[in-house]
Amino acid sequence: MPWASSSATSAPAAKPAPGAGVINDWSETAVAVVQTDAKRPGAEQALWYGFTGAAVYNAVVGIEGRYAEYEWHVSGPRHASSEAAAAAAAHRILLTYFPGSQARVDAAFAASLAKIPDGKAEDEGVAFGERAAARIVRLRENDGRGAPITFDKPPAPGVWRPTPPANAPMVDPWLAKVRPMLLDSPDQFRPGPPPKLTSKTYTKDFNEVKAMGARSGSSRTDAQTDTARFFSDVLPVQFQAALRSYTQRHGLDIVEAARLSAATWTATADAQITAWNTKLTYGQWRPITAIQLADTDGNPATTPDPSWLPLIDTPAYPDYMSGHCTFDGAAMAVLSGLTGGDIDLRVSSAVTGTTRTYASARDYNQDVINARVWDGIHFRTSDIVADHVGTHIGAFALGHYFEPLK
């Protein structure tokens, strides 16, 4: 596993770097703040975790070295506590963007500092962590978060419109235009348009999801239904827990854990931005609409079923391309790149109450691609294209950021 070899390009540290406990602690706190307190939609959560991960990473490697900082070139005090710096950076980011969670965030900060000896190293670490967080806050000023953007394409064959049961407007349309963390623009990796409604690909996708994704009368096996439900959990929350498990089981130190977290969450943030840019641009309808209104699509090979419903409720945004699969492609590319391919990822689902272990990104991604079809919420092409795009974004992240010092 290349964790050690990748850091061997720089001079050995005077003493081993601390363990990754503080990274995992603040992963849990970030989820509690973003998911539990703020109740932010899953689509945007990677962006907030990306801010936190980047600040923590800069705080840690600014002191410990070994890897290039993210959009920053400032070294911290040599003997400062990188654990204190990580905690201070995460504390400041979460407090800046989620002041309503101050009690929770302050309590977590106090708990982190209680594990670190009082003194100059702790004080200098806290001060440097604050600087690292302030850098990220400045970088993200006026980045387009929350901009008044709406999905405004009028209903027509092939065009998305709100879906039952909530019939809600598009969630987080601003995410399509927000400034990425790693890429040059939201459309840098945007794919070409989805298949035409009269194409063989669309017809094949339509008939597959109609048969395999139905809530009742489906052709799914019990195992396929279990896979579909397994991946219907809140993805960023599910993945945070998986990364904590990986970090703990493999004994990563604070530097490697901070790098894994920052690379994953900045890449997946940009993956979600890219997916939303694609959704807003093309606005493809969801299977539930396509199947119920198939008599309007001009395709004689598609048959309508006005009562058809998917296995799970359809999320409130267009089909093409899948945000879940874009996220997963990016995350798997990062994890594969940092582990040499043996990802050893243990993922748990609150929906099914089960845990799965994946040795390869290919197996994981294939399960997710299938799951979104078997859930009845995506056409297969939307998943496959998303996986390819996400994989390119993850590779871009490791090829341009978070690199070993020469």
Short mmCIF file of C-alpha atoms in Angstrom, two decimals:
data_model
loop_
_atom_site.label_atom_id
_atom_site.label_comp_id
_atom_site.label_asym_id
_atom_site.label_seq_id
_atom_site.Cartn_x
_atom_site.Cartn_y
_atom_site.Cartn_z
CA MET A 1 0.00 0.00 0.00
CA PRO A 2 1.62 3.30 -1.10
CA TRP A 3 0.91 5.43 1.97
CA ALA A 4 4.50 5.17 3.18
CA SER A 5 6.18 5.24 -0.21
CA SER A 6 4.39 8.39 -1.28
CA SER A 7 5.75 10.30 1.69
CA ALA A 8 9.28 9.02 1.28
CA THR A 9 10.08 11.74 -1.23
CA SER A 10 10.47 14.24 1.59
CA ALA A 11 12.82 14.16 4.56
CA PRO A 12 11.66 11.96 7.45
CA ALA A 13 9.92 13.74 10.29
CA ALA A 14 11.78 14.25 13.55
CA LYS A 15 9.05 12.20 15.26
CA PRO A 16 6.08 10.20 14.03
CA ALA A 17 3.00 12.21 13.16
CA PRO A 18 0.06 11.85 15.56
CA GLY A 19 -2.71 9.38 14.86
CA ALA A 20 -5.87 10.22 12.96
CA GLY A 21 -8.27 10.35 15.89
CA VAL A 22 -8.89 14.07 15.54
CA ILE A 23 -9.72 13.66 11.82
CA ASN A 24 -12.35 11.04 12.58
CA ASP A 25 -13.74 13.02 15.50
CA TRP A 26 -14.34 16.05 13.30
CA SER A 27 -15.78 13.93 10.52
CA GLU A 28 -18.48 12.87 12.96
CA THR A 29 -19.00 16.44 14.13
CA ALA A 30 -19.27 17.74 10.58
CA VAL A 31 -21.97 15.18 9.78
CA ALA A 32 -23.87 16.08 12.94
CA VAL A 33 -23.75 19.76 12.00
CA VAL A 34 -24.51 19.52 8.27
CA GLN A 35 -26.93 16.58 8.26
CA THR A 36 -28.54 16.59 11.70
CA ASP A 37 -28.57 20.26 12.71
CA ALA A 38 -28.68 22.13 9.42
CA LYS A 39 -30.54 19.38 7.53
CA ARG A 40 -28.78 20.29 4.32
CA PRO A 41 -29.75 18.24 1.24
CA GLY A 42 -27.39 15.41 0.40
CA ALA A 43 -26.61 17.04 -2.95
CA GLU A 44 -24.73 19.92 -1.35
CA GLN A 45 -23.16 18.20 1.65
CA ALA A 46 -19.92 17.27 -0.12
CA LEU A 47 -19.26 20.97 -0.67
CA TRP A 48 -19.38 21.72 3.07
CA TYR A 49 -17.25 18.68 3.85
CA GLY A 50 -14.87 19.84 1.13
CA PHE A 51 -14.43 23.20 2.85
CA THR A 52 -13.77 21.49 6.17
CA GLY A 53 -11.47 18.86 4.71
CA ALA A 54 -9.38 21.42 2.81
CA ALA A 55 -8.93 23.61 5.88
CA VAL A 56 -7.96 20.67 8.09
CA TYR A 57 -5.56 19.36 5.45
CA ASN A 58 -3.78 22.71 5.12
CA ALA A 59 -3.56 23.01 8.89
CA VAL A 60 -1.99 19.56 9.19
CA VAL A 61 0.44 19.53 6.26
CA GLY A 62 1.41 23.13 6.96
CA ILE A 63 2.94 21.80 10.16
CA GLU A 64 3.82 18.18 9.34
CA GLY A 65 4.83 18.62 5.69
CA ARG A 66 4.95 15.68 3.21
CA TYR A 67 2.30 17.02 0.81
CA ALA A 68 1.61 20.25 -1.04
CA GLU A 69 -1.00 22.50 0.54
CA TYR A 70 -4.29 23.26 -1.16
CA GLU A 71 -4.24 26.77 -2.69
CA TRP A 72 -1.90 27.98 0.06
CA HIS A 73 1.84 28.31 0.65
CA VAL A 74 2.26 28.98 4.36
CA SER A 75 4.26 26.89 6.79
CA GLY A 76 3.18 26.53 10.38
CA PRO A 77 5.44 26.56 13.45
CA ARG A 78 7.63 23.46 13.34
CA HIS A 79 6.76 22.24 16.83
CA ALA A 80 3.10 23.22 16.82
CA SER A 81 0.49 20.55 17.49
CA SER A 82 -1.04 19.40 14.22
CA GLU A 83 -3.91 17.86 16.20
CA ALA A 84 -4.76 21.24 17.71
CA ALA A 85 -4.43 22.84 14.28
CA ALA A 86 -6.81 20.30 12.71
CA ALA A 87 -9.39 20.79 15.44
CA ALA A 88 -9.16 24.58 15.25
CA ALA A 89 -9.51 24.57 11.47
CA ALA A 90 -12.59 22.34 11.50
CA HIS A 91 -14.10 24.29 14.40
CA ARG A 92 -13.68 27.61 12.62
CA ILE A 93 -15.08 26.39 9.28
CA LEU A 94 -18.18 24.83 10.82
CA LEU A 95 -18.77 27.80 13.10
CA THR A 96 -18.43 30.22 10.19
CA TYR A 97 -21.00 28.51 7.99
CA PHE A 98 -23.25 26.97 10.64
CA PRO A 99 -23.37 29.37 13.60
CA GLY A 100 -26.58 27.73 14.78
CA SER A 101 -24.50 24.71 15.81
CA GLN A 102 -22.14 26.71 18.03
CA ALA A 103 -22.87 24.69 21.17
CA ARG A 104 -22.13 21.40 19.41
CA VAL A 105 -19.04 22.72 17.64
CA ASP A 106 -17.61 24.40 20.76
CA ALA A 107 -18.13 21.21 22.76
CA ALA A 108 -16.31 19.17 20.12
CA PHE A 109 -13.44 21.66 20.11
CA ALA A 110 -13.12 21.50 23.88
CA ALA A 111 -13.09 17.70 23.70
CA SER A 112 -10.32 17.76 21.09
CA LEU A 113 -8.15 20.15 23.07
CA ALA A 114 -8.64 18.13 26.25
CA LYS A 115 -6.69 15.30 24.57
CA ILE A 116 -3.71 17.58 23.84
CA PRO A 117 -1.23 18.75 26.51
CA ASP A 118 -1.61 22.43 27.36
CA GLY A 119 1.24 24.66 26.35
CA LYS A 120 2.95 26.42 23.50
CA ALA A 121 2.54 23.60 20.96
CA GLU A 122 -1.20 23.52 21.50
CA ASP A 123 -1.53 27.32 21.37
CA GLU A 124 0.51 27.60 18.19
CA GLY A 125 -1.46 24.76 16.62
CA VAL A 126 -4.76 26.45 17.36
CA ALA A 127 -3.55 29.74 15.93
CA PHE A 128 -2.31 28.06 12.74
CA GLY A 129 -5.52 26.09 12.34
CA GLU A 130 -7.47 29.34 12.54
CA ARG A 131 -5.29 30.79 9.78
CA ALA A 132 -5.84 27.72 7.60
CA ALA A 133 -9.60 28.02 8.01
CA ALA A 134 -9.56 31.74 7.31
CA ARG A 135 -7.77 31.01 4.03
CA ILE A 136 -10.56 28.67 2.90
CA VAL A 137 -13.25 31.14 3.92
CA ARG A 138 -11.57 33.84 1.83
CA LEU A 139 -11.22 31.49 -1.14
CA ARG A 140 -14.93 30.68 -1.04
CA GLU A 141 -16.23 34.24 -0.91
CA ASN A 142 -18.79 35.03 -3.64
CA ASP A 143 -18.59 31.50 -5.05
CA GLY A 144 -22.24 31.32 -6.06
CA ARG A 145 -23.66 29.39 -3.12
CA GLY A 146 -27.37 30.03 -2.78
CA ALA A 147 -27.62 32.11 -5.98
CA PRO A 148 -31.21 32.68 -7.23
CA ILE A 149 -31.11 30.07 -9.99
CA THR A 150 -34.16 28.05 -10.97
CA PHE A 151 -34.96 25.25 -13.40
CA ASP A 152 -37.04 27.09 -15.98
CA LYS A 153 -37.45 24.70 -18.92
CA PRO A 154 -41.17 24.35 -19.74
CA PRO A 155 -42.64 20.82 -19.57
CA ALA A 156 -42.27 18.89 -22.82
CA PRO A 157 -41.51 15.30 -23.86
CA GLY A 158 -38.13 14.38 -22.39
CA VAL A 159 -37.97 17.45 -20.12
CA TRP A 160 -37.89 17.14 -16.34
CA ARG A 161 -40.74 18.35 -14.22
CA PRO A 162 -41.49 17.87 -10.47
CA THR A 163 -42.31 14.27 -9.60
CA PRO A 164 -44.64 12.57 -7.10
CA PRO A 165 -45.20 12.34 -4.24
CA ALA A 166 -43.86 15.76 -3.22
CA ASN A 167 -43.88 17.39 -6.68
CA ALA A 168 -41.14 19.66 -5.34
CA PRO A 169 -39.05 22.09 -7.41
CA MET A 170 -35.44 21.25 -8.23
CA VAL A 171 -33.27 20.97 -5.14
CA ASP A 172 -30.21 23.25 -5.00
CA PRO A 173 -30.19 24.52 -8.61
CA TRP A 174 -27.48 26.99 -7.54
CA LEU A 175 -25.09 24.05 -7.18
CA ALA A 176 -24.94 23.91 -10.98
CA LYS A 177 -23.20 27.29 -11.13
CA VAL A 178 -21.12 27.37 -7.95
CA ARG A 179 -17.36 27.79 -8.31
CA PRO A 180 -15.62 24.40 -8.08
CA MET A 181 -12.89 23.64 -5.56
CA LEU A 182 -10.49 21.94 -7.98
CA LEU A 183 -11.81 22.35 -11.51
CA ASP A 184 -11.67 25.51 -13.59
CA SER A 185 -15.42 25.74 -14.16
CA PRO A 186 -18.67 23.84 -13.42
CA ASP A 187 -18.85 22.62 -17.03
CA GLN A 188 -15.22 21.52 -17.43
CA PHE A 189 -16.18 17.84 -17.38
CA ARG A 190 -19.79 18.19 -18.46
CA PRO A 191 -20.67 15.34 -20.86
CA GLY A 192 -22.62 15.54 -24.09
CA PRO A 193 -26.41 15.31 -24.08
CA PRO A 194 -28.42 12.24 -23.06
CA PRO A 195 -29.70 9.78 -25.70
CA LYS A 196 -32.55 10.98 -27.90
CA LEU A 197 -36.00 9.70 -27.00
CA THR A 198 -36.22 7.70 -30.22
CA SER A 199 -32.77 6.12 -29.94
CA LYS A 200 -32.05 2.44 -29.32
CA THR A 201 -30.13 3.34 -26.17
CA TYR A 202 -33.04 5.27 -24.69
CA THR A 203 -35.47 2.51 -25.61
CA LYS A 204 -33.27 -0.11 -23.93
CA ASP A 205 -32.82 2.05 -20.83
CA PHE A 206 -36.55 2.79 -20.68
CA ASN A 207 -37.62 -0.84 -20.85
CA GLU A 208 -35.01 -1.93 -18.32
CA VAL A 209 -35.94 0.58 -15.63
CA LYS A 210 -39.65 -0.01 -16.28
CA ALA A 211 -39.21 -3.74 -15.64
CA MET A 212 -36.51 -3.66 -12.96
CA GLY A 213 -37.28 -0.47 -11.05
CA ALA A 214 -41.00 -0.82 -10.43
CA ARG A 215 -42.34 -0.65 -6.90
CA SER A 216 -44.65 -3.57 -7.57
CA GLY A 217 -44.55 -6.29 -10.19
CA SER A 218 -40.81 -5.82 -10.74
CA SER A 219 -38.44 -8.38 -12.25
CA ARG A 220 -35.91 -7.74 -9.48
CA THR A 221 -34.59 -10.59 -7.35
CA ASP A 222 -34.53 -10.21 -3.57
CA ALA A 223 -30.76 -9.66 -3.75
CA GLN A 224 -31.19 -6.89 -6.31
CA THR A 225 -33.84 -5.21 -4.19
CA ASP A 226 -31.47 -5.35 -1.22
CA THR A 227 -28.71 -3.69 -3.27
CA ALA A 228 -31.12 -1.02 -4.45
CA ARG A 229 -32.21 -0.22 -0.91
CA PHE A 230 -28.64 -0.41 0.46
CA PHE A 231 -27.55 2.52 -1.70
CA SER A 232 -30.63 4.64 -1.01
CA ASP A 233 -29.04 5.89 2.21
CA VAL A 234 -27.80 9.51 2.51
CA LEU A 235 -24.64 9.15 0.44
CA PRO A 236 -22.28 11.72 2.02
CA VAL A 237 -23.16 10.52 5.52
CA GLN A 238 -22.67 6.91 4.46
CA PHE A 239 -19.30 7.72 2.90
CA GLN A 240 -18.03 9.75 5.85
CA ALA A 241 -18.55 6.69 8.03
CA ALA A 242 -16.81 4.47 5.49
CA LEU A 243 -13.76 6.76 5.44
CA ARG A 244 -13.63 6.81 9.24
CA SER A 245 -13.66 3.03 9.25
CA TYR A 246 -10.90 2.86 6.65
CA THR A 247 -8.75 5.38 8.50
CA GLN A 248 -9.08 3.52 11.79
CA ARG A 249 -8.63 -0.01 10.45
CA HIS A 250 -5.54 0.90 8.46
CA GLY A 251 -3.93 2.97 11.19
CA LEU A 252 -3.45 6.10 9.09
CA ASP A 253 -1.63 8.93 10.77
CA ILE A 254 -2.99 12.45 10.86
CA VAL A 255 -1.30 13.48 7.61
CA GLU A 256 -2.55 10.58 5.52
CA ALA A 257 -6.03 10.81 7.02
CA ALA A 258 -6.23 14.54 6.35
CA ARG A 259 -5.07 13.98 2.76
CA LEU A 260 -7.59 11.19 2.17
CA SER A 261 -10.40 13.32 3.56
CA ALA A 262 -9.49 16.49 1.68
CA ALA A 263 -8.95 14.75 -1.65
CA THR A 264 -12.19 12.81 -1.34
CA TRP A 265 -14.42 15.68 -0.33
CA THR A 266 -13.04 18.31 -2.68
CA ALA A 267 -13.28 15.85 -5.58
CA THR A 268 -16.81 14.80 -4.67
CA ALA A 269 -17.82 18.43 -4.18
CA ASP A 270 -16.74 19.13 -7.75
CA ALA A 271 -18.42 15.93 -8.89
CA GLN A 272 -21.72 17.16 -7.48
CA ILE A 273 -21.24 20.59 -9.04
CA THR A 274 -20.57 18.93 -12.39
CA ALA A 275 -23.59 16.65 -12.04
CA TRP A 276 -25.87 19.56 -11.18
CA ASN A 277 -24.51 21.62 -14.06
CA THR A 278 -25.34 18.72 -16.34
CA LYS A 279 -28.81 18.30 -14.84
CA LEU A 280 -29.63 21.98 -15.19
CA THR A 281 -28.25 22.13 -18.74
CA TYR A 282 -30.05 19.13 -20.23
CA GLY A 283 -32.99 18.72 -17.86
CA GLN A 284 -33.83 15.12 -18.78
CA TRP A 285 -37.04 13.74 -17.33
CA ARG A 286 -37.04 10.99 -14.73
CA PRO A 287 -38.20 7.42 -15.38
CA ILE A 288 -41.45 7.96 -13.47
CA THR A 289 -42.43 10.76 -15.85
CA ALA A 290 -41.07 9.01 -18.92
CA ILE A 291 -42.99 5.82 -18.22
CA GLN A 292 -46.25 7.46 -17.24
CA LEU A 293 -46.13 9.75 -20.29
CA ALA A 294 -44.51 7.41 -22.80
CA ASP A 295 -47.34 8.01 -25.25
CA THR A 296 -45.92 11.52 -25.79
CA ASP A 297 -42.27 10.62 -26.51
CA GLY A 298 -42.63 9.81 -30.24
CA ASN A 299 -41.07 6.37 -29.68
CA PRO A 300 -43.31 3.45 -30.75
CA ALA A 301 -41.10 1.02 -28.79
CA THR A 302 -41.99 2.56 -25.40
CA THR A 303 -45.33 1.76 -23.80
CA PRO A 304 -46.90 4.03 -21.18
CA ASP A 305 -48.04 2.92 -17.74
CA PRO A 306 -49.85 5.81 -16.01
CA SER A 307 -49.79 4.01 -12.66
CA TRP A 308 -46.08 3.07 -12.65
CA LEU A 309 -44.10 4.00 -9.52
CA PRO A 310 -40.40 3.50 -8.70
CA LEU A 311 -39.13 1.40 -5.79
CA ILE A 312 -38.14 4.55 -3.90
CA ASP A 313 -39.41 8.10 -4.20
CA THR A 314 -37.71 10.04 -6.99
CA PRO A 315 -35.40 12.87 -5.84
CA ALA A 316 -36.34 16.37 -6.92
CA TYR A 317 -33.93 17.02 -9.78
CA PRO A 318 -33.41 15.87 -13.38
CA ASP A 319 -32.17 12.41 -14.33
CA TYR A 320 -29.08 13.01 -16.44
CA MET A 321 -26.57 12.54 -15.03
CA SER A 322 -26.74 10.68 -11.73
CA GLY A 323 -25.35 12.72 -8.85
CA HIS A 324 -24.83 9.56 -6.79
CA CYS A 325 -22.78 7.86 -9.49
CA THR A 326 -20.75 11.00 -10.24
CA PHE A 327 -19.90 11.27 -6.54
CA ASP A 328 -18.99 7.58 -6.35
CA GLY A 329 -16.84 7.67 -9.45
CA ALA A 330 -14.82 10.55 -8.00
CA ALA A 331 -14.56 9.03 -4.53
CA MET A 332 -13.48 5.65 -5.87
CA ALA A 333 -10.86 7.21 -8.15
CA VAL A 334 -9.37 9.02 -5.16
CA LEU A 335 -9.43 5.98 -2.92
CA SER A 336 -7.99 3.74 -5.63
CA GLY A 337 -5.27 6.26 -6.37
CA LEU A 338 -4.22 6.50 -2.74
CA THR A 339 -4.35 2.78 -1.99
CA GLY A 340 -3.00 1.26 -5.18
CA GLY A 341 -6.38 -0.21 -6.06
CA ASP A 342 -7.16 -2.42 -3.06
CA ILE A 343 -9.70 -0.06 -1.56
CA ASP A 344 -10.85 -2.34 1.31
CA LEU A 345 -13.90 -0.16 1.83
CA ARG A 346 -16.53 -1.13 4.39
CA VAL A 347 -19.82 0.62 3.76
CA SER A 348 -22.83 0.44 6.05
CA SER A 349 -26.43 1.34 5.24
CA ALA A 350 -28.87 2.69 7.79
CA VAL A 351 -31.65 1.70 5.40
CA THR A 352 -30.87 -2.02 5.38
CA GLY A 353 -28.89 -2.22 8.62
CA THR A 354 -26.12 -4.14 6.85
CA THR A 355 -22.44 -3.65 5.96
CA ARG A 356 -20.67 -4.52 2.72
CA THR A 357 -16.95 -4.73 2.02
CA TYR A 358 -15.51 -3.81 -1.36
CA ALA A 359 -12.00 -4.67 -2.54
CA SER A 360 -12.22 -2.84 -5.85
CA ALA A 361 -13.70 0.40 -7.12
CA ARG A 362 -15.11 -1.42 -10.13
CA ASP A 363 -17.27 -3.70 -7.98
CA TYR A 364 -18.50 -0.83 -5.84
CA ASN A 365 -19.34 1.39 -8.80
CA GLN A 366 -21.13 -1.42 -10.61
CA ASP A 367 -23.34 -2.04 -7.60
CA VAL A 368 -24.24 1.64 -7.40
CA ILE A 369 -24.98 1.87 -11.13
CA ASN A 370 -27.30 -1.13 -10.85
CA ALA A 371 -28.87 0.11 -7.63
CA ARG A 372 -30.05 3.40 -9.10
CA VAL A 373 -31.73 1.56 -11.98
CA TRP A 374 -33.27 -1.03 -9.63
CA ASP A 375 -34.49 1.83 -7.42
CA GLY A 376 -36.43 3.01 -10.46
CA ILE A 377 -35.01 6.53 -10.34
CA HIS A 378 -32.38 6.56 -13.12
CA PHE A 379 -31.87 5.38 -16.67
CA ARG A 380 -28.73 3.24 -16.92
CA THR A 381 -26.97 5.60 -19.32
CA SER A 382 -27.31 8.40 -16.76
CA ASP A 383 -25.46 6.21 -14.24
CA ILE A 384 -22.74 4.98 -16.58
CA VAL A 385 -21.92 8.44 -17.94
CA ALA A 386 -21.88 9.83 -14.39
CA ASP A 387 -19.46 7.15 -13.23
CA HIS A 388 -17.07 7.93 -16.08
CA VAL A 389 -17.22 11.67 -15.42
CA GLY A 390 -16.73 11.23 -11.69
CA THR A 391 -13.75 8.95 -12.29
CA HIS A 392 -12.10 11.63 -14.42
CA ILE A 393 -12.71 14.24 -11.71
CA GLY A 394 -11.16 12.03 -9.03
CA ALA A 395 -8.11 11.42 -11.21
CA PHE A 396 -7.84 15.14 -11.88
CA ALA A 397 -7.87 15.81 -8.13
CA LEU A 398 -4.87 13.58 -7.47
CA GLY A 399 -3.07 14.72 -10.60
CA HIS A 400 -3.23 18.42 -9.70
CA TYR A 401 -3.57 18.63 -5.90
CA PHE A 402 -2.49 16.91 -2.70
CA GLU A 403 0.78 15.74 -4.28
CA PRO A 404 3.90 14.64 -2.38
CA LEU A 405 6.53 17.30 -1.80
CA LYS A 406 9.55 16.94 -4.03
#
